[in-house]
PDB file of C-alpha atoms and ligand atoms in Angstrom:
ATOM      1  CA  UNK A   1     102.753 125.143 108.292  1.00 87.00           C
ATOM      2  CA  UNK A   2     102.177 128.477 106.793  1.00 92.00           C
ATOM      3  CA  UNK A   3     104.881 130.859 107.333  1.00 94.00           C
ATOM      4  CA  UNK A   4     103.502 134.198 109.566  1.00 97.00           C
ATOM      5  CA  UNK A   5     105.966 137.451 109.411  1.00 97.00           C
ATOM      6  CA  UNK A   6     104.563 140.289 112.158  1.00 98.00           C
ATOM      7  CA  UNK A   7     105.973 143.697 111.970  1.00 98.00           C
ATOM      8  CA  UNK A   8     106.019 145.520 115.491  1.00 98.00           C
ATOM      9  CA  UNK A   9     105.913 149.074 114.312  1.00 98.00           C
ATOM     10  CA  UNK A  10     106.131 149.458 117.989  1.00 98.00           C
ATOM     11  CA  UNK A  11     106.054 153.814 119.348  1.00 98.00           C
ATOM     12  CA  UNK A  12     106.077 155.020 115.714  1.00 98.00           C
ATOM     13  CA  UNK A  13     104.246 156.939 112.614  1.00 98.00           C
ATOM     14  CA  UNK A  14     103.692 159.602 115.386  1.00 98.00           C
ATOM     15  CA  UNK A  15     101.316 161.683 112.417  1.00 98.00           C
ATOM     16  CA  UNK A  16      98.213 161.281 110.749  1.00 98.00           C
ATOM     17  CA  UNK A  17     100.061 161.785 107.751  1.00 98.00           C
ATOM     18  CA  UNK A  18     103.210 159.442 108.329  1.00 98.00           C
ATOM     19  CA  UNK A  19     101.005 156.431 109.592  1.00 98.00           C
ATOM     20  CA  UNK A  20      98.716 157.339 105.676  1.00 98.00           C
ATOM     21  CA  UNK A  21     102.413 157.413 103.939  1.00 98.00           C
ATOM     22  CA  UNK A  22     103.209 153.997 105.836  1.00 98.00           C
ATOM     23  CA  UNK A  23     100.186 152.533 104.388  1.00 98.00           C
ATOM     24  CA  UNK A  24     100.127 153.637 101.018  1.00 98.00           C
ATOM     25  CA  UNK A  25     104.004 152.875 100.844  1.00 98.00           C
ATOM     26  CA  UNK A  26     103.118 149.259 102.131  1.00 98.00           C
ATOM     27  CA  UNK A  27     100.020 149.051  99.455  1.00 97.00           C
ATOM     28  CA  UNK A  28     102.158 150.162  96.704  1.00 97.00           C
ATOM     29  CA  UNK A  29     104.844 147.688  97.706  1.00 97.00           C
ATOM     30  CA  UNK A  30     102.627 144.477  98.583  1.00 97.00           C
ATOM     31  CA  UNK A  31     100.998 144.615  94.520  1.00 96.00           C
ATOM     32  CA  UNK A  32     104.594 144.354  93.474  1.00 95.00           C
ATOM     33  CA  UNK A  33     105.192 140.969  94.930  1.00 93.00           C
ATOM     34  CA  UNK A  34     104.748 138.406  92.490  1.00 86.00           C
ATOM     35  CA  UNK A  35     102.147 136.564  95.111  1.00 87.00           C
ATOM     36  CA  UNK A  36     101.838 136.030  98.843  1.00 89.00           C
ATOM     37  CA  UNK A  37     102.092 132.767 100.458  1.00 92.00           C
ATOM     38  CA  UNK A  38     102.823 133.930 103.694  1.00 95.00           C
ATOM     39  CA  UNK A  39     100.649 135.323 106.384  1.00 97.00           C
ATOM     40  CA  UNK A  40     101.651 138.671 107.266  1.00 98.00           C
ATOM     41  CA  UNK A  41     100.740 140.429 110.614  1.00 98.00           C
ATOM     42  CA  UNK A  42     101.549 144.191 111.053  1.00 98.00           C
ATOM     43  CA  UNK A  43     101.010 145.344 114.756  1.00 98.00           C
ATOM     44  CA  UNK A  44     100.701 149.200 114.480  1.00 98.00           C
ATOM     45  CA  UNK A  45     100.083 151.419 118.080  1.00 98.00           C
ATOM     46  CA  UNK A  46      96.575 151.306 119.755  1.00 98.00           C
ATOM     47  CA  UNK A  47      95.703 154.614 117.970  1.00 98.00           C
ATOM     48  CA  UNK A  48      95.821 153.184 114.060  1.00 98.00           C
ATOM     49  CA  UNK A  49      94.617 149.831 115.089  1.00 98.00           C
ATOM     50  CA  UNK A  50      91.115 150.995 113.475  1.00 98.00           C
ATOM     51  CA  UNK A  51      92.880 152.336 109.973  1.00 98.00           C
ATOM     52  CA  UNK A  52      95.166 149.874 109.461  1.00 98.00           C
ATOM     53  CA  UNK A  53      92.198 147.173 109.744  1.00 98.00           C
ATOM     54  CA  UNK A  54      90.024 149.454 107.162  1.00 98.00           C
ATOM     55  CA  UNK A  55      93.181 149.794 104.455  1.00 98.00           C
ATOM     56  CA  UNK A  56      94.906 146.254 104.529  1.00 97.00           C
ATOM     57  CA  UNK A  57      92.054 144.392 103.091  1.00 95.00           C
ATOM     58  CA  UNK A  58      95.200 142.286 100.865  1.00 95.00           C
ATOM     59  CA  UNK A  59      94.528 138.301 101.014  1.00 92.00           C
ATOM     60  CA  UNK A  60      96.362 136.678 104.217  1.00 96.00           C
ATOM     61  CA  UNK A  61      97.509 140.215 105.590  1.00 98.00           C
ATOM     62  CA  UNK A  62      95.900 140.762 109.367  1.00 98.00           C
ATOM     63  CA  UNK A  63      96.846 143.382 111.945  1.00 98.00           C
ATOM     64  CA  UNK A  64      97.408 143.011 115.524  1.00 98.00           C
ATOM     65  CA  UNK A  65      97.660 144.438 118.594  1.00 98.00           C
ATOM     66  CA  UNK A  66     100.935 145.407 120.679  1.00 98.00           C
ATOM     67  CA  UNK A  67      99.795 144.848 124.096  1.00 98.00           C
ATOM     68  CA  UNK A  68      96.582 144.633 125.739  1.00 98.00           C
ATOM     69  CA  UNK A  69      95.105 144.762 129.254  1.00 98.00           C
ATOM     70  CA  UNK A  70      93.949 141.436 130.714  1.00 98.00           C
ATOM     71  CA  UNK A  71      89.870 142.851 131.951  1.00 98.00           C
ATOM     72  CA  UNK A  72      87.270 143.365 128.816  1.00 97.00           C
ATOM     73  CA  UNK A  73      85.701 146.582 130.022  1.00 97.00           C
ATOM     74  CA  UNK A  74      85.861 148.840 133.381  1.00 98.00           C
ATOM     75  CA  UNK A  75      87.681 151.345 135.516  1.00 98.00           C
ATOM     76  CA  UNK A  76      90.979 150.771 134.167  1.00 98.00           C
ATOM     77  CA  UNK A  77      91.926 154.155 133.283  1.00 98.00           C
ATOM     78  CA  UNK A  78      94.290 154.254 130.351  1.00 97.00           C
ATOM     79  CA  UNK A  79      93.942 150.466 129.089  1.00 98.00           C
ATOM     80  CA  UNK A  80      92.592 148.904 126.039  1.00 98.00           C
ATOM     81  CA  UNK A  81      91.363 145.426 126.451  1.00 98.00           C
ATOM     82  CA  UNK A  82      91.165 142.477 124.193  1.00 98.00           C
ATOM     83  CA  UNK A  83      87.866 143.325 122.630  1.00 98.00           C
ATOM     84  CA  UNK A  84      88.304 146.418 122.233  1.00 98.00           C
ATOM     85  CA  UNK A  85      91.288 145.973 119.567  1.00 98.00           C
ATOM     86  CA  UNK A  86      89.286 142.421 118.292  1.00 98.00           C
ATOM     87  CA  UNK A  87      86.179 144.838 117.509  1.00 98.00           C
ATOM     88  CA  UNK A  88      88.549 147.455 115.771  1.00 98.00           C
ATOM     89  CA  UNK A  89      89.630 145.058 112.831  1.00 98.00           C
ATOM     90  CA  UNK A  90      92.806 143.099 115.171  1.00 98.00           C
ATOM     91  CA  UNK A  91      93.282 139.531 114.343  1.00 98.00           C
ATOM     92  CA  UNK A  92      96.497 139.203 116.692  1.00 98.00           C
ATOM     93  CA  UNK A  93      98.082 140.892 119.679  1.00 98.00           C
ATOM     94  CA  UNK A  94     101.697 140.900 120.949  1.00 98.00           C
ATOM     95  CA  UNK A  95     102.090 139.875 124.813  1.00 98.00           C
ATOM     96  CA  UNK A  96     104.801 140.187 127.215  1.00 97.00           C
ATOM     97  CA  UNK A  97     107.647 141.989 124.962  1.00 98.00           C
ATOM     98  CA  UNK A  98     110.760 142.643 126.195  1.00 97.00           C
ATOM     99  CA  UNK A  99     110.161 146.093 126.438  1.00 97.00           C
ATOM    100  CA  UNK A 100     107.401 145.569 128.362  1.00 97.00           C
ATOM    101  CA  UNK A 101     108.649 143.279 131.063  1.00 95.00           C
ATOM    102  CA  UNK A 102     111.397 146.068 131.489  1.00 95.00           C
ATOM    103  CA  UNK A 103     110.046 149.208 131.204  1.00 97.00           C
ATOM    104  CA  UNK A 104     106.119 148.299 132.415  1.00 96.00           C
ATOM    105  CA  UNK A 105     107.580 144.998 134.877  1.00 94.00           C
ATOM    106  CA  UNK A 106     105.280 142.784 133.016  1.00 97.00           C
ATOM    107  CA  UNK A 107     106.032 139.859 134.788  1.00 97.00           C
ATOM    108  CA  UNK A 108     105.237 135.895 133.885  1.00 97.00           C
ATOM    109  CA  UNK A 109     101.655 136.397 136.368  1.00 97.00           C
ATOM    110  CA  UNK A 110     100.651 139.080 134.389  1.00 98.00           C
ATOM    111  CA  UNK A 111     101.290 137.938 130.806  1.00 98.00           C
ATOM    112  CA  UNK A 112      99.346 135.193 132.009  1.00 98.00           C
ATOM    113  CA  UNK A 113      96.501 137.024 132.798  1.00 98.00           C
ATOM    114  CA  UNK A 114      96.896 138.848 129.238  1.00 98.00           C
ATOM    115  CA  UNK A 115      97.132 135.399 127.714  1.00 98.00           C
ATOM    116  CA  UNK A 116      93.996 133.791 128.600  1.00 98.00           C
ATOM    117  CA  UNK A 117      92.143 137.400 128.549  1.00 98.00           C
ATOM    118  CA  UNK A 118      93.013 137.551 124.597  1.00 98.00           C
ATOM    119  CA  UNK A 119      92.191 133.107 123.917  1.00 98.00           C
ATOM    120  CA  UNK A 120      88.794 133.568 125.748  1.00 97.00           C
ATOM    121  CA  UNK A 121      88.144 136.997 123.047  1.00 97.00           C
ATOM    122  CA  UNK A 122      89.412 135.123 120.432  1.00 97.00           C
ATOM    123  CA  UNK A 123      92.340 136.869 119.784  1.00 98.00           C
ATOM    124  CA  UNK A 124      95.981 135.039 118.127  1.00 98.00           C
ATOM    125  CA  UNK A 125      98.434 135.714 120.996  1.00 98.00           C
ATOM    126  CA  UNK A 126     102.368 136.021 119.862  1.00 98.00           C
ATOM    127  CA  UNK A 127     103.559 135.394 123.353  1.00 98.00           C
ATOM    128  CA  UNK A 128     107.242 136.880 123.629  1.00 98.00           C
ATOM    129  CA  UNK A 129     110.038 134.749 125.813  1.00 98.00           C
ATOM    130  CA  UNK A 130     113.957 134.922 125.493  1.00 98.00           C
ATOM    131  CA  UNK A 131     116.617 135.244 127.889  1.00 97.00           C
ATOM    132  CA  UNK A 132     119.373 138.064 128.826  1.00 97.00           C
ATOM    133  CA  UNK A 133     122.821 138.600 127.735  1.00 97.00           C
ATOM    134  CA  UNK A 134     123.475 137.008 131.588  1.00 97.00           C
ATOM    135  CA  UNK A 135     121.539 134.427 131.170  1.00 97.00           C
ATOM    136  CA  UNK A 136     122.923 133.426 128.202  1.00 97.00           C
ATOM    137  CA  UNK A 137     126.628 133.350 129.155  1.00 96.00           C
ATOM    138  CA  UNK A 138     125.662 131.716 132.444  1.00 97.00           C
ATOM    139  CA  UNK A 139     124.462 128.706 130.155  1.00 97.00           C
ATOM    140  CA  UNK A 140     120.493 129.185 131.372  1.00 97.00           C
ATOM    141  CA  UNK A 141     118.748 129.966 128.486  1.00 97.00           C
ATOM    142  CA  UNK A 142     116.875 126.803 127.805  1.00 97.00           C
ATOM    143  CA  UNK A 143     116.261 126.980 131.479  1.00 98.00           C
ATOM    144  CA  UNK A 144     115.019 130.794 131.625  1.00 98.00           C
ATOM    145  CA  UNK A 145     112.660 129.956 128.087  1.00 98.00           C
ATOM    146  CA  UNK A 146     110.976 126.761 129.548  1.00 97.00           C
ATOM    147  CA  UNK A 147     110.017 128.922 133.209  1.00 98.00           C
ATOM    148  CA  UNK A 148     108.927 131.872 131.059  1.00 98.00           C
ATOM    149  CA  UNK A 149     106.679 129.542 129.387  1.00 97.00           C
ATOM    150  CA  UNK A 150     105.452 127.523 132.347  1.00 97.00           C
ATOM    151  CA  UNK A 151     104.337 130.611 133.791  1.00 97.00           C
ATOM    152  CA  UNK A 152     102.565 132.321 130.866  1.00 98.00           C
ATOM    153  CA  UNK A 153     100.740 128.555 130.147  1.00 98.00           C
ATOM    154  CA  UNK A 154      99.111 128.666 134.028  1.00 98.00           C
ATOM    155  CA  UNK A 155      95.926 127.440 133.643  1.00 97.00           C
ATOM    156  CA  UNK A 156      95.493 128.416 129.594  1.00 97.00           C
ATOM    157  CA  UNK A 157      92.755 125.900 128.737  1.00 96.00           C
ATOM    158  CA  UNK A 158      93.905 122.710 126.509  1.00 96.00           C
ATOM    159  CA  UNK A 159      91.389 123.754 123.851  1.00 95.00           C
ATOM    160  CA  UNK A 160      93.276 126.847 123.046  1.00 96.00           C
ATOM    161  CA  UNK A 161      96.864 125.652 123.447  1.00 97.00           C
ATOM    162  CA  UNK A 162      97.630 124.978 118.961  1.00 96.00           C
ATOM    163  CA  UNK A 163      96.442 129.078 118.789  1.00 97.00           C
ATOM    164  CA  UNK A 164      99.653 130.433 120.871  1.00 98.00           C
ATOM    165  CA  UNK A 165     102.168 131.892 118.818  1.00 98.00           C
ATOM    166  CA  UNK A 166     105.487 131.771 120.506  1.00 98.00           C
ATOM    167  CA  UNK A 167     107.973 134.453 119.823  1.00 98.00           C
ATOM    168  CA  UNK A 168     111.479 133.385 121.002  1.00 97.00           C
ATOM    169  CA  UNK A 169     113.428 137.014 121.101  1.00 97.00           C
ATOM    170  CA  UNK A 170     116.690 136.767 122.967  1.00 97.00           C
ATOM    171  CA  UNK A 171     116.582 140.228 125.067  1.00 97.00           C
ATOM    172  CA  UNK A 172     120.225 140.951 123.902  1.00 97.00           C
ATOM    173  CA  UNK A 173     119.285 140.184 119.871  1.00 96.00           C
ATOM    174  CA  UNK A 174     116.536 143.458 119.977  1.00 96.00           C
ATOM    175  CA  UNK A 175     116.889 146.342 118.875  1.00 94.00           C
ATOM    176  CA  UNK A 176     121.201 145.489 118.575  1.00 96.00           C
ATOM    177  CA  UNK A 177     121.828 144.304 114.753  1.00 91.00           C
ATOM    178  CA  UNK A 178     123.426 141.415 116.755  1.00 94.00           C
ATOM    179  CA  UNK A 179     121.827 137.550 115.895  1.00 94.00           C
ATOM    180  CA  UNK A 180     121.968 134.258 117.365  1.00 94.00           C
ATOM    181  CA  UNK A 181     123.366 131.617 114.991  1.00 93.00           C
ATOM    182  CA  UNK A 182     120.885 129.703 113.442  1.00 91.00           C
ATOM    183  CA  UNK A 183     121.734 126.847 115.542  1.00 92.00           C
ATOM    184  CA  UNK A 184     121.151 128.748 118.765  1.00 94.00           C
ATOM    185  CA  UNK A 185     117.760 129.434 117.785  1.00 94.00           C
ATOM    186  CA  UNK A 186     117.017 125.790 116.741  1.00 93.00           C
ATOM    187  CA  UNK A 187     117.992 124.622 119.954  1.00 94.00           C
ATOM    188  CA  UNK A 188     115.469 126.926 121.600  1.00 96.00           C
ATOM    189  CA  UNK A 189     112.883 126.401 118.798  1.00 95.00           C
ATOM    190  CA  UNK A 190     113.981 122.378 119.692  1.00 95.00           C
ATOM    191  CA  UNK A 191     113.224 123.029 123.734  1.00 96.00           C
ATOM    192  CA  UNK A 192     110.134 125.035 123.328  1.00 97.00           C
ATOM    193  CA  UNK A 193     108.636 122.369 121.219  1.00 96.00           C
ATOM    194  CA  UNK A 194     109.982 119.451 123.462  1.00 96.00           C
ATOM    195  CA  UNK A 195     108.587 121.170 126.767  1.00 96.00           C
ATOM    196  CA  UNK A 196     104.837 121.440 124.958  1.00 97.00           C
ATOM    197  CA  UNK A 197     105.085 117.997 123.699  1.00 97.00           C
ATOM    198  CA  UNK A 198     105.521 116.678 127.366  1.00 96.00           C
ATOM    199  CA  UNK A 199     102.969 118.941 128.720  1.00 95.00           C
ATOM    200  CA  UNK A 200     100.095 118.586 125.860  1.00 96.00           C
ATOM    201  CA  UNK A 201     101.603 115.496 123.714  1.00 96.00           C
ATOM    202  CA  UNK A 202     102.856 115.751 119.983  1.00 95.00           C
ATOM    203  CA  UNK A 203      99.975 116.751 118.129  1.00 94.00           C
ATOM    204  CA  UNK A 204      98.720 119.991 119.741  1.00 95.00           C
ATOM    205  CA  UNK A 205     102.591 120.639 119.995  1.00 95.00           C
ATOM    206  CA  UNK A 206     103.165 120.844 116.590  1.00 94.00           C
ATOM    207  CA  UNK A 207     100.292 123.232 115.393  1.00 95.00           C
ATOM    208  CA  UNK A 208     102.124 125.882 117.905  1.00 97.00           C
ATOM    209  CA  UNK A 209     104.092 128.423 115.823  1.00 97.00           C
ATOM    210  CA  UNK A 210     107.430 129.151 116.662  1.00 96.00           C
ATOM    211  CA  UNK A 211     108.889 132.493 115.727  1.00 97.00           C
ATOM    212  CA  UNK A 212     112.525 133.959 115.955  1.00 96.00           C
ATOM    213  CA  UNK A 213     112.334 138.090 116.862  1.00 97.00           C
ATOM    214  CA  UNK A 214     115.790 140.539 117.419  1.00 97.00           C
ATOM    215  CA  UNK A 215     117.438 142.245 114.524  1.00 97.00           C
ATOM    216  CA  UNK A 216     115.887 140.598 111.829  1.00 97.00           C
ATOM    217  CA  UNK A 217     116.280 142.071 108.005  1.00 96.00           C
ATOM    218  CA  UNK A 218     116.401 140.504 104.597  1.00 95.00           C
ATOM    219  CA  UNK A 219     120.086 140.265 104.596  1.00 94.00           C
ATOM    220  CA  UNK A 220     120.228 137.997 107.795  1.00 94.00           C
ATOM    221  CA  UNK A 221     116.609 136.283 107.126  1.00 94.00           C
ATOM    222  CA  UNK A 222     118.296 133.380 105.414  1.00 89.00           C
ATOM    223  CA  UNK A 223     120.278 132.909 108.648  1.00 86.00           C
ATOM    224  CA  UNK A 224     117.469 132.768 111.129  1.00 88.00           C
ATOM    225  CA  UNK A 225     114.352 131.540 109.597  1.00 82.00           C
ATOM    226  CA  UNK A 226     114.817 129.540 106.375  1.00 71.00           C
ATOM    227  CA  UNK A 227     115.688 126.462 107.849  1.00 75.00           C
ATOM    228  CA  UNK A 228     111.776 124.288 107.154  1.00 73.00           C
ATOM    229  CA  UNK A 229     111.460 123.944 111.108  1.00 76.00           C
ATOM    230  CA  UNK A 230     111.254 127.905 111.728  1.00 85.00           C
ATOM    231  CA  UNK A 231     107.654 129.307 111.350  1.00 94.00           C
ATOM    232  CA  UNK A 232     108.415 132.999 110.962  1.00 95.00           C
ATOM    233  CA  UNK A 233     109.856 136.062 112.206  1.00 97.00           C
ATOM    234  CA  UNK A 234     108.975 139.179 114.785  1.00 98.00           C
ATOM    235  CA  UNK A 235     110.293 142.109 112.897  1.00 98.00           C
ATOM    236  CA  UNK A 236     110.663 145.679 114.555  1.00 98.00           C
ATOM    237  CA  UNK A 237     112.293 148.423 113.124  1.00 98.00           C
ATOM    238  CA  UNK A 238     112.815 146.676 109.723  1.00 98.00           C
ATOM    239  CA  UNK A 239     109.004 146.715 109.826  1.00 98.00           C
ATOM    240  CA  UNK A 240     108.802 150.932 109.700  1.00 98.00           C
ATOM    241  CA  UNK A 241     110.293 150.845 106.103  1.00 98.00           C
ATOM    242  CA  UNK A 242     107.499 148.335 103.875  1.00 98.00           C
ATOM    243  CA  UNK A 243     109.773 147.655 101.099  1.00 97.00           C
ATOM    244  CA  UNK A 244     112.418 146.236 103.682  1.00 97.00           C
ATOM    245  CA  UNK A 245     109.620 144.118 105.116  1.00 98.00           C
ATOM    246  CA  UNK A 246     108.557 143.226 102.479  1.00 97.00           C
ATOM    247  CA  UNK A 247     111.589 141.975 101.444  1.00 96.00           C
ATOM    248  CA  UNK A 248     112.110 139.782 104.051  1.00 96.00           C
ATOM    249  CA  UNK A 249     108.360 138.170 102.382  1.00 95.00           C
ATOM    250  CA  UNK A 250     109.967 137.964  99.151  1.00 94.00           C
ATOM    251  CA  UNK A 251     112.554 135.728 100.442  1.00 92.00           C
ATOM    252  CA  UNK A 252     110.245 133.674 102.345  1.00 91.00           C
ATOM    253  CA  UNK A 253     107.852 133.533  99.905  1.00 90.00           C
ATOM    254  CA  UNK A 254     110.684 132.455  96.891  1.00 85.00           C
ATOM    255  CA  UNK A 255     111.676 129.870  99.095  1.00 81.00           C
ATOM    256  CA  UNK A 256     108.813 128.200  99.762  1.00 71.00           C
ATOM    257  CA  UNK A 257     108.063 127.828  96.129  1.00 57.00           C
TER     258      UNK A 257
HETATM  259  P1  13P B   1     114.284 144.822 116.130  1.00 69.75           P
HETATM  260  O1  13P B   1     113.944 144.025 114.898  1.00 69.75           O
HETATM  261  O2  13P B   1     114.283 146.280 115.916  1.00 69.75           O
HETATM  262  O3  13P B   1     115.544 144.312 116.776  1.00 69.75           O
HETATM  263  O4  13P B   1     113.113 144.558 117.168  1.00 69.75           O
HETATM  264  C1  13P B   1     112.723 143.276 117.406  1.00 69.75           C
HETATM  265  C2  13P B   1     111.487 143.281 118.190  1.00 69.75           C
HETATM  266  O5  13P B   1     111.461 143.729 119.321  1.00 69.75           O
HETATM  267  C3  13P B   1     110.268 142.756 117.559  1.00 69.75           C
HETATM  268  O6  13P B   1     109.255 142.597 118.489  1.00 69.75           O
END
């Protein structure tokens, strides 16, 4: 499976001219890899959806979307809906981050509703789970991960299960420099794909990506993505400086080679 690496520039490039210094920066950057085998994703804010789409024309680079609303079109004052980013250049859209289900109370009902809003537009969703520091030392993470998922998969038509891109991003691993071991993110890359091989059967199991999100950089990349059963990585702040991310693609890229 090919490896997929998605920067969530998340609030940032707050100008005109930082979000054209971003780009050029990541342009400049990207022709000094010796090739690209991995898909990269970068998810910039609603307002440079549109540019980003026009400038990274580069072979297997897409942009997405950070959230979306789950209606196409309407009186929804302040939302942007799946087509709307799909006919502005977007490939992919984030749904249900962390931030998100605490600051906006996206709950599992809702990123449901986002879910099959962005399938039926054809959108690639990178659906976000992952359990609390509580959670965790209570022992209930595989527990919290497989309700999270039950409830975003309500309902999502079989056809368009293999599309979902799962992002597993322990709450406590964002934005903290702290990381799961590599073994605690196998076990919940090892539940996730058990739980959609009893629910759809093997096959449409394994064409489901599997990301790791929280803290990731190219020093700690080795750690929580090499291993040949981890698809890729969620990257945030790592993403706002291209020759870090792009990094973290050289590494990936080297290895698979
Ligand atoms: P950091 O990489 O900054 O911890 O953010 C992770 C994240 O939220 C990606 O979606």
């Amino acid at each position: 499976m090919q490896k997929l690496v998605v920067g969530n520039l998340k609030m940032n490039l707050l100008t005109i001219a930082e979000r054209d210094c971003y780009l050029e920066a990541f342009q400049r950057d990207f022709e000094k890899l010796s090739k690209n085998s991995v898909e990269i994703v970068l998810c910039p804010p609603f307002v440079h959806l549109e540019k980003f789409a026009e400038k990274l024309k580069m072979k297997n680079v897409f942009v997405g979307a950070q959230n979306i609303f789950w209606e196409d079109r309407g009186s929804y004052t302040g939302e942007v809906s799946s087509l709307m980013v799909k006919n502005v250049g977007s490939k992919y859209v984030i749904l249900g981050h962390s931030e998100r289900r605490k600051y906006f109370a996206e709950n599992g009902e809702v990123v449901n509703a986002k879910l099959k809003a962005a399938l039926q537009d054809n959108l690639i969703p990178i659906v976000c789970v992952g359990e609390s520091q509580i959670e965790r030392n209570d022992g209930e993470t595989a527990k919290v991960i497989v309700q999270q998922i039950d409830q975003r998969l309500k309902d999502v038509p079989i056809s368009k299960i293999s599309e979902i891109v799962f992002a597993y991003e322990p709450i406590w691993a964002v934005g903290s420099d702290v990381i799961p071991t590599g073994d605690n993110i196998l076990e919940v890359k090892i539940t996730i794909r058990k739980m959609l091989v009893e629910k759809y059967g093997s096959s449409l199991a394994e064409k489901v990506k599997i990301l790791y999100g929280g803290s990731v950089n190219s020093k700690n990349i080795n750690q929580v993505c090499l291993d040949p059963q981890m698809d890729g990585v969620l990257v945030g702040r790592e993403s706002l400086i291209p020759n870090e991310f792009l990094k973290i693609v050289e590494i990936l890229n080297n290895h698979i080679a």
